[in-house]
Short mmCIF file of C-alpha atoms in Angstrom, two decimals:
data_model
loop_
_atom_site.label_atom_id
_atom_site.label_comp_id
_atom_site.label_asym_id
_atom_site.label_seq_id
_atom_site.Cartn_x
_atom_site.Cartn_y
_atom_site.Cartn_z
CA MET A 1500 -2.23 47.02 -23.95
CA THR A 1501 -5.64 47.03 -25.67
CA LEU A 1502 -7.94 44.10 -25.11
CA LYS A 1503 -10.02 42.96 -28.06
CA ARG A 1504 -13.73 43.13 -27.31
CA VAL A 1505 -15.69 39.96 -28.05
CA GLU A 1506 -19.32 40.43 -29.06
CA GLY A 1507 -22.03 38.18 -27.60
CA PRO A 1508 -22.17 36.11 -24.46
CA PRO A 1509 -18.98 34.48 -23.18
CA PRO A 1510 -18.52 30.81 -24.02
CA THR A 1511 -19.79 28.37 -21.43
CA PRO A 1512 -16.86 26.53 -19.82
CA LYS A 1513 -16.91 22.79 -20.29
CA PRO A 1514 -17.07 21.03 -16.91
CA PHE A 1515 -14.60 18.27 -16.13
CA VAL A 1516 -16.45 14.99 -15.81
CA PRO A 1517 -14.21 12.07 -14.80
CA PRO A 1518 -14.98 8.69 -16.33
CA GLU A 1519 -17.25 6.71 -14.05
CA ILE A 1520 -15.74 3.84 -12.07
CA PRO A 1521 -18.75 1.85 -10.89
CA LEU A 1522 -18.67 0.13 -7.53
CA GLU A 1523 -19.07 -3.61 -7.46
CA PRO A 1524 -22.61 -4.52 -6.26
CA MET A 1525 -21.17 -5.95 -3.05
CA LEU A 1526 -19.73 -2.56 -2.10
CA ARG A 1527 -23.04 -0.83 -2.82
CA ASP A 1528 -25.39 -3.27 -1.16
CA GLU A 1529 -23.56 -4.96 1.72
CA LYS A 1530 -21.91 -3.88 4.96
CA TYR A 1531 -18.21 -4.25 5.61
CA PRO A 1532 -18.02 -7.83 6.99
CA ALA A 1533 -16.81 -7.05 10.51
CA LYS A 1534 -18.43 -10.15 12.04
CA GLU A 1535 -16.82 -12.40 9.44
CA HIS A 1536 -13.48 -10.89 10.38
CA PHE A 1537 -14.27 -11.29 14.06
CA ALA A 1538 -14.95 -15.00 13.45
CA LYS A 1539 -11.52 -15.38 11.81
CA VAL A 1540 -9.80 -13.66 14.73
CA LEU A 1541 -11.71 -15.75 17.25
CA ALA A 1542 -10.77 -18.97 15.44
CA TYR A 1543 -7.11 -17.94 15.51
CA LEU A 1544 -7.22 -17.22 19.24
CA LYS A 1545 -8.86 -20.56 19.98
CA GLU A 1546 -6.24 -22.42 17.97
CA HIS A 1547 -3.09 -20.58 19.05
CA ASP A 1548 -3.75 -19.38 22.62
CA PRO A 1549 -3.70 -22.34 25.08
CA THR A 1550 -5.07 -20.09 27.84
CA PHE A 1551 -7.93 -18.70 25.71
CA ASP A 1552 -10.94 -17.67 27.80
CA ALA A 1553 -14.20 -18.32 25.93
CA ASN A 1554 -16.00 -16.06 28.42
CA GLY A 1555 -13.68 -13.13 27.74
CA VAL A 1556 -14.14 -9.85 25.89
CA LEU A 1557 -12.40 -8.32 22.87
CA TYR A 1558 -11.82 -4.59 23.30
CA LEU A 1559 -10.39 -2.14 20.76
CA GLU A 1560 -10.12 1.63 20.55
CA ALA A 1561 -10.26 3.77 17.43
CA GLN A 1562 -7.60 6.37 16.82
CA LYS A 1563 -8.14 9.62 18.73
CA LEU A 1564 -8.71 12.90 16.92
CA ARG A 1565 -5.74 15.17 17.57
CA MET A 1566 -5.19 18.88 17.03
CA ASN A 1567 -2.17 20.41 15.37
CA GLU A 1568 0.19 21.96 17.87
CA ASP A 1569 -0.54 25.66 18.53
CA ASN A 1570 -3.39 25.50 16.05
CA ASP A 1571 -7.15 24.95 16.20
CA GLN A 1572 -7.21 22.60 13.20
CA GLU A 1573 -7.31 18.82 13.34
CA ALA A 1574 -4.18 16.90 12.44
CA PRO A 1575 -4.58 14.46 9.53
CA PHE A 1576 -6.55 11.47 10.80
CA ARG A 1577 -5.80 7.85 10.03
CA GLN A 1578 -7.94 5.15 11.55
CA ARG A 1579 -6.29 2.32 13.46
CA ARG A 1580 -6.36 -0.61 11.10
CA HIS A 1581 -6.95 -3.25 13.76
CA PHE A 1582 -10.03 -1.37 14.95
CA PHE A 1583 -11.28 -0.91 11.41
CA TYR A 1584 -10.83 -4.61 10.60
CA LEU A 1585 -13.35 -5.54 13.32
CA THR A 1586 -15.79 -2.65 12.73
CA GLY A 1587 -15.54 -1.08 9.27
CA CYS A 1588 -15.84 2.25 11.13
CA GLU A 1589 -13.63 5.16 10.02
CA ALA A 1590 -14.84 7.61 12.71
CA PRO A 1591 -12.39 8.77 15.42
CA ASP A 1592 -12.78 8.41 19.20
CA CYS A 1593 -14.85 5.23 19.01
CA TYR A 1594 -14.65 1.90 20.89
CA ILE A 1595 -15.76 -1.67 20.13
CA VAL A 1596 -16.53 -4.41 22.64
CA TYR A 1597 -17.08 -8.04 21.61
CA ASP A 1598 -18.58 -10.22 24.32
CA LEU A 1599 -17.35 -13.75 23.59
CA LYS A 1600 -19.98 -15.28 25.88
CA THR A 1601 -22.97 -13.70 24.12
CA MET A 1602 -21.21 -13.14 20.74
CA LYS A 1603 -22.60 -9.61 20.80
CA SER A 1604 -20.72 -6.53 19.56
CA THR A 1605 -21.26 -3.03 20.89
CA LEU A 1606 -19.88 0.04 19.13
CA PHE A 1607 -19.43 3.22 21.17
CA ILE A 1608 -19.43 6.52 19.23
CA PRO A 1609 -18.95 10.13 20.40
CA PRO A 1610 -22.12 11.93 21.48
CA ILE A 1611 -23.55 15.04 19.85
CA VAL A 1612 -21.91 18.19 21.24
CA ASP A 1613 -23.78 21.35 20.25
CA ASP A 1614 -20.70 23.55 19.99
CA ASP A 1615 -18.96 21.02 17.74
CA VAL A 1616 -22.02 20.80 15.49
CA ILE A 1617 -21.94 24.58 14.98
CA TRP A 1618 -18.39 24.38 13.65
CA SER A 1619 -18.20 20.96 12.01
CA GLY A 1620 -21.71 19.69 11.40
CA LEU A 1621 -23.44 16.61 12.75
CA PRO A 1622 -21.28 13.64 13.78
CA LEU A 1623 -22.11 10.01 13.18
CA LEU A 1624 -25.52 9.28 14.72
CA LYS A 1625 -26.45 6.08 16.61
CA GLU A 1626 -29.19 5.11 14.14
CA GLU A 1627 -26.87 5.80 11.21
CA ALA A 1628 -24.05 3.74 12.73
CA LEU A 1629 -26.32 0.77 13.45
CA GLN A 1630 -27.51 0.77 9.85
CA LYS A 1631 -24.05 1.32 8.41
CA TYR A 1632 -21.88 -1.07 10.40
CA ASP A 1633 -21.91 -4.82 11.04
CA VAL A 1634 -22.47 -4.53 14.82
CA ASP A 1635 -25.28 -5.58 17.20
CA ASP A 1636 -25.64 -2.41 19.25
CA VAL A 1637 -24.51 1.22 19.18
CA GLN A 1638 -24.13 3.45 22.24
CA THR A 1639 -22.43 6.76 22.89
CA THR A 1640 -19.13 7.01 24.69
CA THR A 1641 -20.87 8.73 27.62
CA SER A 1642 -22.01 5.26 28.71
CA LEU A 1643 -18.66 3.53 28.09
CA LEU A 1644 -17.30 3.64 31.65
CA THR A 1645 -20.55 2.32 33.09
CA PHE A 1646 -20.54 -0.46 30.51
CA LEU A 1647 -16.95 -1.41 31.31
CA THR A 1648 -17.80 -1.89 34.97
CA THR A 1649 -20.11 -4.74 33.92
CA LEU A 1650 -17.04 -6.58 32.61
CA SER A 1651 -15.60 -6.99 36.10
CA SER A 1652 -13.69 -10.25 36.58
CA ARG A 1653 -13.70 -10.97 32.83
CA THR A 1654 -10.59 -11.49 30.67
CA ILE A 1655 -10.17 -8.44 28.43
CA TYR A 1656 -8.30 -9.09 25.17
CA ALA A 1657 -6.83 -5.77 24.00
CA ILE A 1658 -3.82 -4.33 22.17
CA GLN A 1659 -0.94 -3.08 24.26
CA HIS A 1660 -0.48 0.71 24.34
CA GLN A 1661 -3.95 1.19 22.82
CA ILE A 1662 -5.93 1.28 26.07
CA SER A 1663 -7.11 4.58 27.52
CA GLN A 1664 -9.92 3.34 29.78
CA PRO A 1665 -9.65 1.69 33.23
CA PHE A 1666 -10.48 -2.00 33.69
CA HIS A 1667 -10.92 -2.54 37.43
CA HIS A 1668 -11.00 -6.12 38.69
CA SER A 1669 -10.52 -7.55 35.17
CA THR A 1670 -7.63 -9.49 33.68
CA LEU A 1671 -6.01 -7.56 30.82
CA GLN A 1672 -4.50 -9.83 28.16
CA THR A 1673 -2.47 -7.80 25.63
CA THR A 1674 -0.19 -10.41 24.05
CA THR A 1675 -2.32 -12.24 21.48
CA LEU A 1676 -5.08 -10.04 19.99
CA LYS A 1677 -2.84 -7.96 17.74
CA THR A 1678 -1.13 -11.07 16.37
CA ALA A 1679 -4.51 -12.74 15.82
CA ILE A 1680 -5.73 -9.77 13.78
CA ASP A 1681 -2.43 -9.49 11.90
CA GLU A 1682 -2.55 -13.11 10.80
CA SER A 1683 -6.28 -13.01 9.99
CA ARG A 1684 -5.75 -10.07 7.64
CA VAL A 1685 -3.46 -12.04 5.30
CA VAL A 1686 -6.22 -13.98 3.50
CA LYS A 1687 -8.79 -11.56 2.17
CA THR A 1688 -12.57 -11.89 2.22
CA SER A 1689 -14.50 -11.31 -1.00
CA TYR A 1690 -15.57 -7.87 0.26
CA GLU A 1691 -11.95 -6.89 0.90
CA LEU A 1692 -11.01 -7.98 -2.61
CA ALA A 1693 -13.76 -5.77 -4.01
CA LEU A 1694 -12.33 -2.82 -2.07
CA LEU A 1695 -8.83 -3.55 -3.38
CA ARG A 1696 -10.08 -3.85 -6.96
CA HIS A 1697 -11.76 -0.46 -6.68
CA ALA A 1698 -8.64 1.15 -5.21
CA ASN A 1699 -6.71 -0.25 -8.16
CA ALA A 1700 -9.29 1.01 -10.66
CA VAL A 1701 -8.96 4.57 -9.34
CA THR A 1702 -5.17 4.23 -9.27
CA ARG A 1703 -5.23 3.17 -12.91
CA HIS A 1704 -6.85 6.45 -13.97
CA ALA A 1705 -4.49 8.49 -11.81
CA HIS A 1706 -1.38 6.82 -13.28
CA TYR A 1707 -2.80 7.40 -16.72
CA ALA A 1708 -3.27 11.12 -15.92
CA VAL A 1709 0.41 11.43 -15.02
CA MET A 1710 1.68 9.48 -18.02
CA ARG A 1711 -0.40 11.62 -20.36
CA SER A 1712 0.96 14.87 -18.88
CA VAL A 1713 4.62 14.01 -18.25
CA SER A 1714 5.93 15.28 -21.59
CA THR A 1715 4.75 18.85 -20.87
CA ALA A 1716 5.14 19.02 -17.08
CA PRO A 1717 7.81 21.45 -15.83
CA HIS A 1718 8.42 19.71 -12.51
CA GLU A 1719 7.61 16.63 -10.44
CA MET A 1720 5.22 18.39 -8.07
CA LEU A 1721 2.79 19.20 -10.86
CA LEU A 1722 2.65 15.51 -11.73
CA GLU A 1723 1.99 14.62 -8.10
CA GLY A 1724 -0.86 17.14 -8.21
CA ASN A 1725 -2.25 15.51 -11.34
CA PHE A 1726 -2.25 12.15 -9.58
CA LEU A 1727 -4.01 13.53 -6.50
CA GLN A 1728 -6.58 15.35 -8.63
CA ALA A 1729 -7.45 12.18 -10.52
CA CYS A 1730 -7.87 10.26 -7.25
CA MET A 1731 -10.09 12.90 -5.68
CA ALA A 1732 -12.16 13.15 -8.86
CA HIS A 1733 -13.09 9.54 -8.14
CA ARG A 1734 -13.79 10.26 -4.44
CA CYS A 1735 -10.50 8.91 -3.10
CA ARG A 1736 -9.44 11.66 -0.72
CA HIS A 1737 -6.58 9.74 0.89
CA GLN A 1738 -3.45 8.18 -0.52
CA ALA A 1739 -2.31 4.74 0.56
CA TYR A 1740 1.15 6.31 1.02
CA SER A 1741 2.97 9.46 -0.04
CA PRO A 1742 3.40 9.35 -3.84
CA ILE A 1743 6.89 8.83 -5.24
CA VAL A 1744 7.39 10.97 -8.36
CA ALA A 1745 11.07 10.52 -9.22
CA THR A 1746 12.63 11.73 -12.44
CA GLY A 1747 16.06 11.04 -13.87
CA THR A 1748 18.70 9.68 -11.50
CA ASP A 1749 16.39 10.21 -8.50
CA ALA A 1750 14.50 7.12 -9.69
CA SER A 1751 17.33 5.17 -8.05
CA THR A 1752 16.14 6.39 -4.63
CA LEU A 1753 13.75 3.69 -3.45
CA HIS A 1754 11.41 5.87 -1.38
CA TYR A 1755 12.16 9.25 -2.96
CA VAL A 1756 10.37 11.95 -0.95
CA HIS A 1757 11.08 15.35 -2.50
CA ASN A 1758 8.90 15.37 -5.64
CA ASP A 1759 10.10 18.90 -6.44
CA LYS A 1760 12.80 18.60 -9.12
CA ARG A 1761 12.46 20.36 -12.46
CA ILE A 1762 12.11 18.17 -15.53
CA GLU A 1763 14.75 19.18 -18.05
CA LYS A 1764 13.54 18.52 -21.57
CA GLY A 1765 16.04 16.51 -23.54
CA LYS A 1766 18.07 15.63 -20.43
CA THR A 1767 15.69 13.91 -18.01
CA LEU A 1768 15.25 10.38 -19.32
CA ASN A 1769 12.66 8.56 -17.25
CA LEU A 1770 10.05 9.02 -14.56
CA LEU A 1771 9.31 6.45 -11.87
CA LEU A 1772 5.82 6.87 -10.45
CA ASP A 1773 5.04 4.80 -7.35
CA ALA A 1774 1.60 5.84 -6.09
CA GLY A 1775 -1.70 4.29 -5.04
CA ALA A 1776 -5.14 5.47 -4.04
CA GLU A 1777 -6.82 4.42 -0.80
CA TRP A 1778 -10.47 3.40 -0.91
CA ARG A 1779 -12.27 2.96 2.42
CA CYS A 1780 -8.96 2.29 4.16
CA TYR A 1781 -7.78 -0.28 1.57
CA ALA A 1782 -4.59 0.41 -0.38
CA ALA A 1783 -3.44 0.14 -3.95
CA ASP A 1784 0.32 0.15 -4.53
CA VAL A 1785 1.42 0.51 -8.15
CA THR A 1786 4.63 1.55 -9.87
CA ARG A 1787 5.27 2.39 -13.50
CA THR A 1788 8.47 3.67 -15.10
CA PHE A 1789 8.27 5.41 -18.46
CA PRO A 1790 10.26 7.74 -20.75
CA VAL A 1791 9.61 11.46 -20.23
CA SER A 1792 10.01 12.21 -23.93
CA GLY A 1793 7.80 9.35 -25.06
CA LYS A 1794 10.77 7.44 -26.46
CA TRP A 1795 13.11 5.11 -24.58
CA THR A 1796 16.84 5.52 -24.90
CA LYS A 1797 18.73 2.35 -25.79
CA GLU A 1798 19.99 1.97 -22.22
CA SER A 1799 16.67 2.73 -20.56
CA ARG A 1800 14.80 0.28 -22.74
CA ALA A 1801 17.34 -2.47 -22.05
CA VAL A 1802 16.99 -2.05 -18.28
CA TYR A 1803 13.21 -1.85 -18.52
CA GLU A 1804 13.12 -5.14 -20.45
CA ILE A 1805 15.10 -6.84 -17.66
CA VAL A 1806 12.67 -5.65 -14.98
CA LEU A 1807 9.64 -6.56 -17.09
CA ARG A 1808 11.04 -10.07 -17.48
CA GLN A 1809 11.66 -10.26 -13.72
CA GLN A 1810 8.06 -9.35 -12.97
CA THR A 1811 6.48 -11.47 -15.72
CA GLU A 1812 8.35 -14.65 -14.78
CA CYS A 1813 7.77 -14.22 -11.04
CA MET A 1814 4.05 -13.62 -11.56
CA GLU A 1815 3.78 -16.72 -13.73
CA MET A 1816 5.19 -18.75 -10.83
CA LEU A 1817 2.54 -17.52 -8.39
CA LYS A 1818 0.07 -19.98 -6.90
CA GLU A 1819 -0.96 -21.30 -3.50
CA GLY A 1820 1.98 -22.67 -1.52
CA VAL A 1821 4.78 -21.08 -3.55
CA VAL A 1822 7.70 -19.97 -1.38
CA TRP A 1823 8.11 -16.20 -1.73
CA ASP A 1824 11.82 -16.39 -0.88
CA GLU A 1825 12.33 -18.57 -3.99
CA LEU A 1826 10.52 -16.11 -6.26
CA HIS A 1827 12.69 -13.31 -4.86
CA ALA A 1828 15.80 -15.35 -5.64
CA HIS A 1829 14.49 -15.99 -9.16
CA ALA A 1830 14.09 -12.23 -9.69
CA HIS A 1831 17.77 -11.83 -8.77
CA ARG A 1832 18.80 -14.54 -11.22
CA VAL A 1833 16.87 -12.80 -14.01
CA ALA A 1834 18.53 -9.50 -13.12
CA ILE A 1835 21.95 -11.16 -13.21
CA ASP A 1836 21.25 -12.74 -16.59
CA GLY A 1837 20.09 -9.40 -18.01
CA LEU A 1838 22.99 -7.39 -16.61
CA LEU A 1839 25.46 -9.98 -17.90
CA LYS A 1840 24.01 -9.57 -21.41
CA LEU A 1841 24.38 -5.79 -21.12
CA GLY A 1842 27.97 -6.20 -19.94
CA VAL A 1843 27.37 -4.37 -16.67
CA LEU A 1844 28.12 -7.62 -14.85
CA LYS A 1845 30.81 -10.08 -15.90
CA GLY A 1846 31.80 -13.56 -14.85
CA ASP A 1847 29.83 -16.67 -13.89
CA ALA A 1848 26.12 -16.20 -13.10
CA LYS A 1849 26.15 -18.64 -10.17
CA GLU A 1850 29.23 -17.05 -8.65
CA ILE A 1851 27.62 -13.62 -9.00
CA PHE A 1852 24.46 -14.90 -7.29
CA ASP A 1853 26.40 -16.58 -4.48
CA ALA A 1854 28.49 -13.43 -3.90
CA ARG A 1855 25.25 -11.40 -3.72
CA ALA A 1856 26.74 -9.06 -6.33
CA SER A 1857 23.24 -8.35 -7.69
CA VAL A 1858 22.01 -6.88 -4.38
CA PRO A 1859 23.44 -3.37 -5.01
CA PHE A 1860 21.40 -3.30 -8.24
CA PHE A 1861 18.25 -4.75 -6.60
CA PRO A 1862 18.48 -3.95 -2.87
CA HIS A 1863 14.83 -4.29 -1.82
CA GLY A 1864 12.42 -7.20 -1.57
CA LEU A 1865 10.29 -8.52 -4.41
CA GLY A 1866 7.08 -7.38 -2.73
CA HIS A 1867 4.84 -7.35 0.33
CA TYR A 1868 1.33 -8.17 1.44
CA LEU A 1869 -1.27 -5.53 0.64
CA GLY A 1870 -4.59 -4.66 2.28
CA LEU A 1871 -5.49 -2.21 5.03
CA ASP A 1872 -1.84 -1.16 5.03
CA THR A 1873 0.47 -0.72 2.08
CA HIS A 1874 3.00 -2.96 3.79
CA ASP A 1875 0.34 -5.21 5.26
CA THR A 1876 0.59 -7.52 8.24
CA GLY A 1877 1.50 -11.19 8.51
CA GLY A 1878 4.63 -11.25 6.32
CA HIS A 1879 7.10 -12.36 9.02
CA ALA A 1880 9.99 -10.31 7.67
CA ASN A 1881 13.43 -10.81 9.22
CA TYR A 1882 15.27 -7.50 9.04
CA ASP A 1883 18.15 -9.03 11.03
CA ASP A 1884 18.80 -11.66 8.36
CA PRO A 1885 22.57 -11.76 7.80
CA ASP A 1886 21.98 -12.54 4.13
CA PRO A 1887 21.68 -9.14 2.36
CA MET A 1888 19.58 -10.66 -0.41
CA TYR A 1889 16.72 -11.43 1.99
CA ARG A 1890 17.16 -8.73 4.65
CA TYR A 1891 14.48 -6.44 3.22
CA LEU A 1892 12.13 -9.16 2.00
CA ARG A 1893 8.86 -8.27 3.77
CA VAL A 1894 7.20 -11.66 3.20
CA ARG A 1895 8.88 -14.96 4.03
CA GLY A 1896 7.67 -18.51 3.46
CA LYS A 1897 4.70 -19.98 1.61
CA LEU A 1898 1.91 -17.86 0.18
CA PRO A 1899 -1.69 -18.86 0.97
CA ALA A 1900 -4.47 -18.67 -1.59
CA GLY A 1901 -6.48 -15.52 -1.03
CA CYS A 1902 -3.59 -13.26 -0.07
CA VAL A 1903 -2.83 -10.12 -2.08
CA ILE A 1904 0.83 -9.36 -2.68
CA THR A 1905 2.76 -6.79 -4.69
CA VAL A 1906 5.21 -7.99 -7.31
CA GLU A 1907 7.72 -5.16 -7.70
CA PRO A 1908 11.17 -6.09 -8.97
CA GLY A 1909 13.62 -3.39 -9.95
CA VAL A 1910 17.09 -2.61 -11.25
CA TYR A 1911 18.79 0.56 -10.00
CA PHE A 1912 21.96 2.50 -10.66
CA SER A 1913 22.42 4.31 -7.35
CA GLN A 1914 25.83 5.69 -6.53
CA PHE A 1915 25.06 5.29 -2.82
CA GLN A 1916 24.60 1.56 -3.40
CA LEU A 1917 27.16 0.90 -6.09
CA GLU A 1918 30.12 3.02 -4.97
CA PRO A 1919 30.57 0.95 -1.78
CA ALA A 1920 30.15 -2.22 -3.87
CA LEU A 1921 32.88 -1.07 -6.22
CA LYS A 1922 35.22 -0.83 -3.22
CA ASP A 1923 34.41 -4.38 -2.11
CA PRO A 1924 36.74 -6.75 -4.01
CA LYS A 1925 34.31 -9.67 -3.53
CA ILE A 1926 31.68 -7.79 -5.55
CA ALA A 1927 33.71 -5.33 -7.65
CA LYS A 1928 35.33 -8.11 -9.67
CA PHE A 1929 31.92 -8.88 -11.19
CA ILE A 1930 31.16 -5.29 -12.29
CA ASP A 1931 32.49 -3.70 -15.48
CA ARG A 1932 33.03 -0.06 -14.48
CA ASP A 1933 33.31 1.20 -18.07
CA VAL A 1934 29.98 -0.30 -19.11
CA LEU A 1935 28.37 0.84 -15.85
CA GLU A 1936 29.17 4.46 -16.75
CA ARG A 1937 26.64 4.31 -19.60
CA TYR A 1938 23.76 3.47 -17.22
CA TRP A 1939 23.97 6.06 -14.42
CA SER A 1940 21.54 8.37 -16.24
CA VAL A 1941 18.89 5.63 -16.33
CA GLY A 1942 18.49 6.03 -12.57
CA GLY A 1943 16.25 3.12 -11.76
CA VAL A 1944 13.39 1.05 -13.10
CA ARG A 1945 10.67 -0.55 -11.01
CA ILE A 1946 7.39 -2.15 -12.14
CA GLU A 1947 4.80 -3.03 -9.50
CA ASP A 1948 1.39 -4.70 -9.67
CA ASP A 1949 -1.05 -5.87 -6.99
CA VAL A 1950 -1.73 -9.57 -7.36
CA LEU A 1951 -4.25 -11.98 -5.81
CA VAL A 1952 -2.79 -15.44 -5.24
CA LEU A 1953 -5.12 -18.25 -6.30
CA LYS A 1954 -4.97 -22.02 -5.79
CA ASN A 1955 -3.50 -22.59 -9.24
CA GLY A 1956 -2.39 -19.19 -10.41
CA PHE A 1957 -3.06 -15.51 -9.83
CA GLU A 1958 -5.27 -12.55 -10.70
CA ASN A 1959 -3.59 -9.24 -11.48
CA LEU A 1960 -5.73 -6.53 -9.84
CA THR A 1961 -3.72 -3.78 -11.54
CA LYS A 1962 -5.09 -3.20 -15.02
CA ILE A 1963 -2.41 -0.78 -16.21
CA PRO A 1964 -0.38 -1.73 -19.31
CA ARG A 1965 3.30 -2.35 -18.67
CA GLY A 1966 4.75 -3.43 -22.01
CA VAL A 1967 7.78 -1.65 -23.45
CA GLN A 1968 5.79 -0.18 -26.34
CA ASP A 1969 2.79 0.51 -24.10
CA MET A 1970 4.79 2.99 -22.04
CA GLU A 1971 5.81 4.95 -25.11
CA ASP A 1972 2.31 4.88 -26.59
CA ILE A 1973 0.56 6.19 -23.46
CA VAL A 1974 3.03 9.05 -23.00
CA ASN A 1975 2.44 9.93 -26.65
CA GLY A 1976 -1.33 10.11 -26.20
CA ALA A 1977 -2.69 6.61 -26.73
CA ASP A 1978 -5.76 5.56 -24.77
CA ILE A 1979 -5.71 2.64 -22.37
#
């Protein structure tokens, strides 16, 4: 083979420059509000713990850095969320002590170890930590044991199974602190909302990168890589959870994990992308379903329209005090109405609802709280609920203003869900098997946005289009 010689200098490659996503001024100029969070936790303890000791101490430990087995590399690190909530500190092997008598917080960080610096560089320094975090004092962990001896005879509020240090002659109370933090995390501070908005902004660009490349991608893993690249281009190294990149019938698997199937042109109908960036420990959680070819099939479009109606109507009902269980039930009623119009279901809508015949098509909950965790705390789920419609509903009861919740209805055609249903005479009588056959290839459709509940409405933090035509347009190259 003869290569053609090109005269002159080689062309200069064009560098990839991602579009800028500016930080809100609050995130640039202010510290993570650890003391504001501490005040919320303290107020909860005072109100709900009849034995609360106002002269006690709050004590939390960061996650420890661990090494991979038989390997000299660190295992992936994830900070303990309860520790982060009261510190804003992402560093491992740290400790925080809140003295309730003096209202003073002391953060303990690892000391400088020369050998570690040679291999890994400088760790967090005391002066840097004091400037960076919303704490009163910073010491190294070399002084931790001595400091703890000064707490003798005090009540120590800590989290069970997260205590590695001895507390001699102190009363350890491990039953209320975790709950206090869990409940305090439900209503977000303005700083937390700014973090969640930024995580959503990065997620928007990453979803867009996948939608724009799906028509030429040979397999799911390449699309996962495109999502990760877009996140890291905007300085989001970590994912809020493992991305779900499910094509074809695998979109009916709720938490699909493989992400390795080939995309067969002309055969694979849809892709369900459930993925969210993490920004400073705060999660985005977004799902879009779209046609691989850039054009819906008749069946896929019909199912997508049902799910879009589910989400739109449930979001319009959001406001302070709404009962989440009732919105979840409404989503089921919309699914029943839509599947009756398609002919997949037959019979009386109320009887179908009462028989829970829609559950095999929509087996999960309408959504969950979002924040430091993807499935955030304070939802009071009841996984032992005998009613299958509510068993996997992660939030129960009234929603407070200031909470952030995902709204993620879906309709699925999973053989592992529907085959048992077709053998149950109480449910099978409502399903038209012949019509159902036309929808197996759709797999599943889910649409998910992250929503802030307000006193008289909501704010959608997810700025990704979700209309029927929008999905086609973006896959075909339209800007968003």
